[in-house]
Coordinates of C-alpha atoms and ligand atoms in Angstrom, one line a residue:
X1 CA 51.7 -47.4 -36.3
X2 CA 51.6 -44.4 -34.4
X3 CA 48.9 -45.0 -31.4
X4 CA 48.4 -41.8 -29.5
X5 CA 50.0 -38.3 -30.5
X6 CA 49.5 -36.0 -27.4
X7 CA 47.3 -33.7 -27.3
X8 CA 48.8 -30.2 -26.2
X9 CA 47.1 -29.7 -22.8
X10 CA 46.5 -26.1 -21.9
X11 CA 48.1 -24.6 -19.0
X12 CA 46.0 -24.4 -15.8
X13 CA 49.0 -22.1 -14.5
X14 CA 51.7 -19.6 -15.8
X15 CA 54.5 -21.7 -13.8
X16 CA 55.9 -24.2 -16.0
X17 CA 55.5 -27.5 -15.6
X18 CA 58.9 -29.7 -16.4
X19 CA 56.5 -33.2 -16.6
X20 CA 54.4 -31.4 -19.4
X21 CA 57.2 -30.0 -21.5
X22 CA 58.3 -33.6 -20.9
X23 CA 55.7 -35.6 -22.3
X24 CA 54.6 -32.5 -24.6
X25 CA 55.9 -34.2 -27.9
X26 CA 55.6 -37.4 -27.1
X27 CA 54.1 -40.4 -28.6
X28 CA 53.8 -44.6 -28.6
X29 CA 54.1 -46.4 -31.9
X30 CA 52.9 -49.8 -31.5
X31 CA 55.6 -52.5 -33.4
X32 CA 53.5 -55.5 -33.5
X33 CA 50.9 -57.1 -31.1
X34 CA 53.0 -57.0 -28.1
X35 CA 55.6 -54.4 -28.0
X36 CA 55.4 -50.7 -28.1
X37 CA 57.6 -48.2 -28.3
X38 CA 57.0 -44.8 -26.3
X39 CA 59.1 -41.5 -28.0
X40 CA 59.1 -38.2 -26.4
X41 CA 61.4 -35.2 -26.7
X42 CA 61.5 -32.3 -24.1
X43 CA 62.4 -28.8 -24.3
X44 CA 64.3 -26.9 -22.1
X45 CA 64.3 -23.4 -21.6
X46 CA 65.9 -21.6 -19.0
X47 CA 67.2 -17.8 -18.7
X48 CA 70.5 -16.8 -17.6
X49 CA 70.9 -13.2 -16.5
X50 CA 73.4 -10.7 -15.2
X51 CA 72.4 -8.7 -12.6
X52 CA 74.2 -6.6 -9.9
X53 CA 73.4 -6.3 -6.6
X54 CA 70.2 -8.9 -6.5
X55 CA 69.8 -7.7 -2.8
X56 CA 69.6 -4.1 -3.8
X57 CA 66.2 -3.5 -2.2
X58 CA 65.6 -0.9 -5.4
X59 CA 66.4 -4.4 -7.7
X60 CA 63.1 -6.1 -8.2
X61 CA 64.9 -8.8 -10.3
X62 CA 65.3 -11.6 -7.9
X63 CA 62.0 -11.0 -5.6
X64 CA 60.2 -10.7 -9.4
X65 CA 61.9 -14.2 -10.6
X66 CA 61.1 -16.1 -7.5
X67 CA 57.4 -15.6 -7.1
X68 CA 57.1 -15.4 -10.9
X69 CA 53.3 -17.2 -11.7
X70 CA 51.7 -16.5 -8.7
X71 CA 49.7 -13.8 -7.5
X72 CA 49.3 -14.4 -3.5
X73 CA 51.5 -14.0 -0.9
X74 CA 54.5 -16.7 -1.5
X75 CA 56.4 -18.6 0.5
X76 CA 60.1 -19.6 -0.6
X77 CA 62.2 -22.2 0.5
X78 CA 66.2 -20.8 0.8
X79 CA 69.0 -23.0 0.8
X80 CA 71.9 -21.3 1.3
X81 CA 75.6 -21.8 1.9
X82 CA 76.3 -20.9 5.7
X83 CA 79.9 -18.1 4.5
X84 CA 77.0 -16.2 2.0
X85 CA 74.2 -16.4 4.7
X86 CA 77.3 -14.7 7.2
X87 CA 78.1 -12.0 4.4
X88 CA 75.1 -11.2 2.7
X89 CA 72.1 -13.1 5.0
X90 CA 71.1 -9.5 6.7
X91 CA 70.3 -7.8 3.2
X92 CA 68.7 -11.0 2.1
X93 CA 66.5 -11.3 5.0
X94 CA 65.5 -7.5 4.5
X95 CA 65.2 -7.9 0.5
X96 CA 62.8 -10.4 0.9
X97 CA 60.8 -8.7 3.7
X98 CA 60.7 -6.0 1.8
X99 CA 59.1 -8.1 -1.2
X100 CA 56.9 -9.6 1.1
X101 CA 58.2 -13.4 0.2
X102 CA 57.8 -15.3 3.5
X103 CA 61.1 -17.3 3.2
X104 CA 62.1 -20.6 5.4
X105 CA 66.3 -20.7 5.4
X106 CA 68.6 -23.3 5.5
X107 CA 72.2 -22.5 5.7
X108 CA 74.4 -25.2 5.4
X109 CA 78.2 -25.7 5.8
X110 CA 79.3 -26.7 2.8
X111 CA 82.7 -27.7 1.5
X112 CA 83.9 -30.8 -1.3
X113 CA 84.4 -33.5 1.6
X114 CA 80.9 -32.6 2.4
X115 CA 79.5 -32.6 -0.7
X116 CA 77.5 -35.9 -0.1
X117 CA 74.0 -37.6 -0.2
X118 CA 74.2 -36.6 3.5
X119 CA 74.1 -33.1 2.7
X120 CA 71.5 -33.6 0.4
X121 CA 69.1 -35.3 2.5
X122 CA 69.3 -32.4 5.1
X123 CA 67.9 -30.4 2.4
X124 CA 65.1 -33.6 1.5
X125 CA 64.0 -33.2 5.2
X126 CA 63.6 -29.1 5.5
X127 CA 62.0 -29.5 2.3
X128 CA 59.5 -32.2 4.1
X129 CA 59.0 -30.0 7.0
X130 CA 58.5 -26.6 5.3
X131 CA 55.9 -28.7 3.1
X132 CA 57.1 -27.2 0.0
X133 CA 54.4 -27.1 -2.9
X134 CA 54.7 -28.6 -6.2
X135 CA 55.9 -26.3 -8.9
X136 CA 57.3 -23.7 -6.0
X137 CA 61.0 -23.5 -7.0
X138 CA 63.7 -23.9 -4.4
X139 CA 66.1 -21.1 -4.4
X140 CA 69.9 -22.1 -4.3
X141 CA 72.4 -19.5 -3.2
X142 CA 76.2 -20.1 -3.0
X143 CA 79.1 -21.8 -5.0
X144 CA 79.3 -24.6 -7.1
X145 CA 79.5 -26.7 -4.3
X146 CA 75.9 -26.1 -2.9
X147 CA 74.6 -25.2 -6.0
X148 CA 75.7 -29.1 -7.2
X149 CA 73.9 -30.5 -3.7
X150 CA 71.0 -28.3 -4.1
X151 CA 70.3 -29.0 -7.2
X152 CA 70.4 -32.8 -6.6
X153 CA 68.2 -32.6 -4.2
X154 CA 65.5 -30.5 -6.1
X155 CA 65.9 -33.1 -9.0
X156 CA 65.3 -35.8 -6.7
X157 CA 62.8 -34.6 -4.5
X158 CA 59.2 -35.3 -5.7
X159 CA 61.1 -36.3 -8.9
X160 CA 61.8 -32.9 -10.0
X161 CA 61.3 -29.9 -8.0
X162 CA 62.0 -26.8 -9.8
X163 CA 65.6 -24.6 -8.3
X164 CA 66.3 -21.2 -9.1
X165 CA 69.9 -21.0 -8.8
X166 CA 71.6 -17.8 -7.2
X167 CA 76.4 -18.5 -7.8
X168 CA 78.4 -16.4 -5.8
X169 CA 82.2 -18.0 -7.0
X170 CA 83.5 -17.5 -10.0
X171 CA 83.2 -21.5 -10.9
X172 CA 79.0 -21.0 -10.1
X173 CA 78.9 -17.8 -12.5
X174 CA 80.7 -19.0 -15.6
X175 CA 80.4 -23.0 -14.9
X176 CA 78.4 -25.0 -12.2
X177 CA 75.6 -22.8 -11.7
X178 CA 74.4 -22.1 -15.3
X179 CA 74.6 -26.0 -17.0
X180 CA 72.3 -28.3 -15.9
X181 CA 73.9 -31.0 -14.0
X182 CA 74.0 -32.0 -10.7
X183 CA 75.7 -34.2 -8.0
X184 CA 77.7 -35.5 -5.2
X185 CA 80.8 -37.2 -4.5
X186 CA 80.8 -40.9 -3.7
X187 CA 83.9 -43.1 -2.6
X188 CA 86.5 -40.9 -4.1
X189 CA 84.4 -40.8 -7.0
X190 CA 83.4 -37.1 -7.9
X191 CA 80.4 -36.2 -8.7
X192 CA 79.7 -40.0 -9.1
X193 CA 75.9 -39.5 -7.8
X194 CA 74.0 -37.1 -10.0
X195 CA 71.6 -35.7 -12.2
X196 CA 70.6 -33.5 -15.2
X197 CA 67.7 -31.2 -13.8
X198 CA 67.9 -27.5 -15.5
X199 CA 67.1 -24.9 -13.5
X200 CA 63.7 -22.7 -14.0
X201 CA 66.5 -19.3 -13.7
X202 CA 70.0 -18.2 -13.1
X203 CA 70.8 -15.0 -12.1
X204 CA 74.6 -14.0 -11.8
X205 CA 75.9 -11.0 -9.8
X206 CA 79.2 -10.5 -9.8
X207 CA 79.3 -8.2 -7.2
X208 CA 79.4 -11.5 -4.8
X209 CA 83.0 -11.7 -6.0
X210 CA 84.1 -8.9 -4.3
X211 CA 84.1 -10.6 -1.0
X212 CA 85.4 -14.0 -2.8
X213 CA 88.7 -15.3 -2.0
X214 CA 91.7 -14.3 -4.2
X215 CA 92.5 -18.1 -4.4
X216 CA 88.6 -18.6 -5.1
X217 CA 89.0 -16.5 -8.1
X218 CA 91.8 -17.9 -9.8
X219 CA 90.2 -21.6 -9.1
X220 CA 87.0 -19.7 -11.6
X221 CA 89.7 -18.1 -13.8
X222 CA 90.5 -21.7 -14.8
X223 CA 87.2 -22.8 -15.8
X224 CA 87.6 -19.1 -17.7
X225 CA 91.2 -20.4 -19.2
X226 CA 90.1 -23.6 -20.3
X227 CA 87.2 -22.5 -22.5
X228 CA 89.5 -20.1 -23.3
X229 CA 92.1 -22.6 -24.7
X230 CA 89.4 -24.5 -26.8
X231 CA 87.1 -22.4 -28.1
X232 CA 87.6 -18.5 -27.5
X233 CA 91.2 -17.4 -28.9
X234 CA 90.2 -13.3 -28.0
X235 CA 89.0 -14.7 -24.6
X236 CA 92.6 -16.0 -24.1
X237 CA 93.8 -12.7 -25.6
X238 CA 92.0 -10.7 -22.9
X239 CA 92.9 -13.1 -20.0
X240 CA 96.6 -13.1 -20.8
X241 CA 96.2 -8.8 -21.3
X242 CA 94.1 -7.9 -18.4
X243 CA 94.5 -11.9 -15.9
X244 CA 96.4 -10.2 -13.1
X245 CA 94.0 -6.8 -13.1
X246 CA 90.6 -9.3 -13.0
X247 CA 92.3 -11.0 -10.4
X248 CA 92.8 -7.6 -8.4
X249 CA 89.5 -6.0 -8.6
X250 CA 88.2 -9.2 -7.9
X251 CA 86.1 -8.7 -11.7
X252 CA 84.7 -5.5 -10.2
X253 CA 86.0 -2.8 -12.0
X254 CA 87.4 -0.9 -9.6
X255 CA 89.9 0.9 -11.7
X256 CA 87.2 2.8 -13.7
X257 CA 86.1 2.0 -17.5
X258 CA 88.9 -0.2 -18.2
X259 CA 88.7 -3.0 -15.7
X260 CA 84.8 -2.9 -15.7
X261 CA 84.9 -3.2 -19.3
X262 CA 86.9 -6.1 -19.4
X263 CA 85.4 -8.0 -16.3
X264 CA 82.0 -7.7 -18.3
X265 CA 83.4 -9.2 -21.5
X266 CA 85.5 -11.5 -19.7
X267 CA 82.1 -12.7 -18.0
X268 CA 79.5 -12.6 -20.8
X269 CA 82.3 -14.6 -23.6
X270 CA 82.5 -17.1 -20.8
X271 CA 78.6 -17.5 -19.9
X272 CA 78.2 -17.2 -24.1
X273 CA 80.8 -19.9 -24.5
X274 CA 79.5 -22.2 -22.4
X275 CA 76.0 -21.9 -22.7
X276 CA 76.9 -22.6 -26.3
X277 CA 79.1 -25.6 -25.9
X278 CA 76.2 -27.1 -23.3
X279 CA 73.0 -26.2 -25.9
X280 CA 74.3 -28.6 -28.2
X281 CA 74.7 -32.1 -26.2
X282 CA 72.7 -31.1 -23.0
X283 CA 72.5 -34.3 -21.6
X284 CA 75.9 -35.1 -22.7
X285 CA 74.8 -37.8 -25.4
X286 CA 78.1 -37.2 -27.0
X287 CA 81.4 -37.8 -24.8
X288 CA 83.4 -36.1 -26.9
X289 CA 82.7 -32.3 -25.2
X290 CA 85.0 -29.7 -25.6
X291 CA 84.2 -28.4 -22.0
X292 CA 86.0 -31.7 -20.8
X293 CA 89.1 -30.2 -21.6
X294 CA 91.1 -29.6 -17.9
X295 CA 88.8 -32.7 -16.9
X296 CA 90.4 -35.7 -17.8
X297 CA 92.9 -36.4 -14.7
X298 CA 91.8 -33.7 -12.4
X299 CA 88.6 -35.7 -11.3
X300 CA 90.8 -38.4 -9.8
X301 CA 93.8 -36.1 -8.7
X302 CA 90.9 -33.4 -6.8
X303 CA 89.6 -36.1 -4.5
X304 CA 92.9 -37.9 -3.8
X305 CA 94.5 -34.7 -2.1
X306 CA 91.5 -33.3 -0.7
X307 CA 91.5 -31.0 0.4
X308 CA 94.6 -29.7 -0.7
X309 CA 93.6 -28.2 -4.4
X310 CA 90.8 -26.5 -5.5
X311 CA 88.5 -27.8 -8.3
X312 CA 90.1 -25.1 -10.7
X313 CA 93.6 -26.0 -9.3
X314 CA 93.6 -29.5 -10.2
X315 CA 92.0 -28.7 -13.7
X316 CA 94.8 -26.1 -14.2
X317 CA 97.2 -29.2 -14.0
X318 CA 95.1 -31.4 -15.8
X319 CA 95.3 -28.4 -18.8
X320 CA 99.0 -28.0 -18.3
X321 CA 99.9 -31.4 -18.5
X322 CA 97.9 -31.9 -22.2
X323 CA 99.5 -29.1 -23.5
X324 CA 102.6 -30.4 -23.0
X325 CA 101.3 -33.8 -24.5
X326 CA 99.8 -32.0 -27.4
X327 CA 102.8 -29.8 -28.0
X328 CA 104.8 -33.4 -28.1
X329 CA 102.5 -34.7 -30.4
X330 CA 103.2 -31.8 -32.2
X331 CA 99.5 -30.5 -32.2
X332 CA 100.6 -26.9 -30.7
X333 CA 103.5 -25.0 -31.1
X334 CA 106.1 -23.9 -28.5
X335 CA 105.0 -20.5 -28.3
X336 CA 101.7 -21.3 -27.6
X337 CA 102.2 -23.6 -25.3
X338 CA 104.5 -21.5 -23.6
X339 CA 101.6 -19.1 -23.9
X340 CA 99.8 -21.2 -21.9
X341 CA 101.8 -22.3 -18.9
X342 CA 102.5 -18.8 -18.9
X343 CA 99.2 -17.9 -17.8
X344 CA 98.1 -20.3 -16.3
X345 CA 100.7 -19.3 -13.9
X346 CA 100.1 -15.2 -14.5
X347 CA 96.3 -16.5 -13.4
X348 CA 98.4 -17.7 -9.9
X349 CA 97.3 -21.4 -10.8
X350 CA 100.0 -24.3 -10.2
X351 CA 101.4 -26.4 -12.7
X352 CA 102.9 -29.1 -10.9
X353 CA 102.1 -31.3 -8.2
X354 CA 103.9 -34.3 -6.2
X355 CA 101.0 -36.6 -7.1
X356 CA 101.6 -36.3 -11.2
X357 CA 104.7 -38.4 -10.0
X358 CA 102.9 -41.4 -9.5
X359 CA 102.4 -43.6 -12.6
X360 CA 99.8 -45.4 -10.8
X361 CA 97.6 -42.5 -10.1
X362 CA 98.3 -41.3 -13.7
X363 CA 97.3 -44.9 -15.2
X364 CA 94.0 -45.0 -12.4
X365 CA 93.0 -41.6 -13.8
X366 CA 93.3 -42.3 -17.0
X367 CA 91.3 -45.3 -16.7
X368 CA 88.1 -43.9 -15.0
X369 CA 88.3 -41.7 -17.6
X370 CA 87.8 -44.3 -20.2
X371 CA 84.8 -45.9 -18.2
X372 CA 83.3 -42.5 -17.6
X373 CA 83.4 -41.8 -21.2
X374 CA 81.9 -45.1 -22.1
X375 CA 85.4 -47.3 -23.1
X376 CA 87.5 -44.6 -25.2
X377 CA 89.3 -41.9 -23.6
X378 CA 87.9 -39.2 -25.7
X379 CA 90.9 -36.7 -24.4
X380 CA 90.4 -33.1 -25.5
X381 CA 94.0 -31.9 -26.7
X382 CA 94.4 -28.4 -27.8
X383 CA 94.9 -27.5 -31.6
X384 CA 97.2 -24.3 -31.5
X385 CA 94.6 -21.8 -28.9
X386 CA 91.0 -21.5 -30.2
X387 CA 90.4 -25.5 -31.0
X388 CA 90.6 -29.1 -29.9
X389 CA 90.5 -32.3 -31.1
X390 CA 90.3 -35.2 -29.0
X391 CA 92.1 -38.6 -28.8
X392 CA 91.9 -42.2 -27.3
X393 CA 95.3 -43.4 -27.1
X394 CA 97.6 -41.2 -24.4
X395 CA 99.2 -43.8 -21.9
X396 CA 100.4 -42.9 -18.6
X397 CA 103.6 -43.0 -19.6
X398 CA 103.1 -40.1 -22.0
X399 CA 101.7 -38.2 -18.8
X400 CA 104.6 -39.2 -16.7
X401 CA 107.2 -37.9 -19.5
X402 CA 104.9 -34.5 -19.5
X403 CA 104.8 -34.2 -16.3
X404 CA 108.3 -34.5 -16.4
X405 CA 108.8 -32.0 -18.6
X406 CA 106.2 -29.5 -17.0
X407 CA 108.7 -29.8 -14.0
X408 CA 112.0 -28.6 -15.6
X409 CA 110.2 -26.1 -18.0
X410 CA 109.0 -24.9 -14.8
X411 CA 112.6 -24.9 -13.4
X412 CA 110.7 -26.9 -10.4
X413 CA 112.8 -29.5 -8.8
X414 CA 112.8 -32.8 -11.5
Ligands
LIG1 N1 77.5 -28.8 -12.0 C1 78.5 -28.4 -12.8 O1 78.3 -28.4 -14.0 C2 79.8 -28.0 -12.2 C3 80.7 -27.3 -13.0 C4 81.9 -26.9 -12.5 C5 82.2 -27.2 -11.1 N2 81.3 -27.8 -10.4 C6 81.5 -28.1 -9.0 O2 81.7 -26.9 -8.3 C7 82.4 -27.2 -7.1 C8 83.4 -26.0 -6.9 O3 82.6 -24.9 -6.7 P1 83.3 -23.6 -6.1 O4 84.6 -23.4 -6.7 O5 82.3 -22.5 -6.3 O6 83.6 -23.9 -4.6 P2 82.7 -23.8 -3.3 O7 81.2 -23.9 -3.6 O8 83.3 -24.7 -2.3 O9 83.0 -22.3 -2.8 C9 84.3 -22.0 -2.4 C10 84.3 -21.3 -1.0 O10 83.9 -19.9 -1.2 C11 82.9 -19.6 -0.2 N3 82.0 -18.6 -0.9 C12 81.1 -18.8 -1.8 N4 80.7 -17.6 -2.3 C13 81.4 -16.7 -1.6 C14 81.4 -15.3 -1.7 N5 80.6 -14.6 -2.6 N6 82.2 -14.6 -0.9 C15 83.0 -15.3 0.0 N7 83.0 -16.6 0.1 C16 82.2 -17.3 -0.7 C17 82.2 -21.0 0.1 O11 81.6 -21.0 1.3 C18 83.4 -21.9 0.0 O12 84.1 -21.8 1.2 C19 83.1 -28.5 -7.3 O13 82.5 -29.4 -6.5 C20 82.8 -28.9 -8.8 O14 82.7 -30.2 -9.0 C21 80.1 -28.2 -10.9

């Protein structure tokens, strides 16, 4: 028997409200005299937009999305990541003077060995002492890193405090800033501590790449690669015509029509892709995700030589190393796994490192993997370039032989 169907409550304001959209569908069936059963759905909506030069003070865009709902003066909380408040914290200061948004800052150093509760409770207290109101969204600016912290602690404080979330790598436009998770790293575990709280907005400018690091932008060209390699054959197509070029004009079109062209398509297929693969198991109720691919080993192998490799570096050797498995398997053929390692290597990624020599760190790996993904592997091995299909039973013997081979296709020292 169904008790109580909600009744839609109207809105007393134009912000949204995550705890109504929460509880908007929900009802309690009652199963007997003692035992109820409450069912609710929510609905997320969030918009992701490309815009260039958010700071621009001609660009209402970003002054327009952060006050959005309210019609006094606001007041904005700003957490930032200290390298963007150094480049870009002058024009940020003056855009939102200009806008009249009376903005508290907190810039904070950020890097992966820092990317802990610790940081996120500097951001609890700020929040405590700027005495931020509910509903006001938090605005995130800076990589994936900060974005991840930030967004943990806006999902965690008051329960759920709305973020608007502002990527300025390549990994925040394409991956970490426009999904919905969040988190830190705990004990060598990566991203162990976390959350799903989906931001109100994301807006992506990509001309915060052209002060990015050229490393920096290979470590996003993987992200790029790997949805690439499961889901987006033309993507691969343009990355393997036009990797190096992106990777010179830093995706900013420098060269006229061409490379503007290109670093636009490059960027929307890879927001489209994964927007798409992400709509369809938000909260990651199936473990079998495509977007996994590149992730099976490289959680494990990024935090054991911090801070040696880059989050994209240690997934380009976590992709390299399946395609070798799937091409044994006989799943892809050599030219496209040749293909691969190619570009993965045009994209200046590596594709071999000392520590896939270690059968122990190959069998832990593959073992947190199995208990992340709830007993079975669920391994995402490419099909040919385009598709994927995904297996339980790879050993780490079958990694060390890749690995292996990896090293002498790569005429790197067996
Ligand atoms: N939440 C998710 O769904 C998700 C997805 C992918 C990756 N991630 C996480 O993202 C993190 C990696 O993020 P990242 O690669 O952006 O690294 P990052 O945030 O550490 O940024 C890399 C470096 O670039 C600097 N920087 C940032 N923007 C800059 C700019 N415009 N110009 C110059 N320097 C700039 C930063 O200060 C930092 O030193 C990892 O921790 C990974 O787990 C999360």
């Amino acid at each position: 028997m169904v008790l109580r169907p909600r009744n839609k409550r109207s809105k007393t304001s134009e912000v949204a409200d995550e705890a109504d959209s929460a509880i908007a569908s929900g009802h309690v069936t009652r199963q007997g005299g003692r035992s109820w059963t409450l069912s609710a759905e929510r609905r997320v909506d969030y918009d992701v937009a490309l815009v260039d030069r958010i700071f621009d003070l001609a660009n209402p865009t970003l002054a327009s999305s952060v006050v959005a709902g309210r019609s006094d003066k606001a007041r904005r909380f700003v957490v930032l990541d200290r390298n963007i408040d150094y480049l870009y914290g002058q024009s940020m200061r003056a855009y939102f003077a200009h806008y009249e948004v009376a903005c508290e800052y907190l810039s904070l150093e950020v890097s992966e060995q820092r990317k802990t509760m610790e940081s996120v409770m500097r951001i609890v207290h700020a929040l405590d002492r700027f005495g931020i109101e509910r509903h006001d969204p938090i605005v995130a600016i800076g990589g994936g890193v900060l974005l991840d912290i930030a967004g943990l602690a806006a999902s965690l404080y008051r329960r759920a405090t709305p973020h608007i979330r502002i990527p300025t790598t390549l990994v925040g436009l394409v991956d970490a800033g426009i999904g919905v998770k969040t988190g830190v790293n705990h004990d060598q575990h990566k991203n162990c501590l976390g959350s799903y709280h989906p931001p109100r907005s994301v807006l992506v400018d990509r001309t915060f790449l052209a002060t990015l690091d050229r490393r920096q932008l290979s470590n996003g060209l993987a992200e790029i690669l790997k949805l690439a390699i499961v889901s987006d054959r033309p993507l691969f197509d343009l990355l393997e015509r036009h990797g190096r070029l992106l990777l010179d004009e830093r995706l900013q079109g420098r060269q006229g029509e061409t490379g503007d062209l290109v670093a636009l398509e490059v960027l929307e297929r890879a927001i489209s892709g994964m927007l798409g693969e992400l709509s369809g198991n938000l909260w990651e109720t199936s473990l079998e995700r495509l977007v996994d691919f590149g992730h099976s080993i490289s959680p494990l192998i990024e935090m054991l030589t911090l801070p040696e490799l880059l989050h994209g570096e240690a997934v380009a050797l976590d992709m390299a190393l399946f395609v070798i498995v799937s091409h044994q398997r006989e799943m892809i053929s050599s030219t496209n796994r040749d293909r691969v390692l190619r570009l993965i290597r045009e994209l200046e990624l590596p594709l071999v490192h000392p520590v896939l020599r270690d059968v122990s760190v190959l069998r832990r790996a593959l073992a947190e993997t199995t208990r992340h993904r709830a007993g079975l592997a669920r391994l995402p091995i490419p099909l040919e370039i385009g598709s994927v299909c995904f297996v339980n039973d790879v050993s780490e013997d079958e990694l060390l032989i890749a690995a292996k081979e990896l090293r002498e296709l790569g005429g790197y020292d067996a």
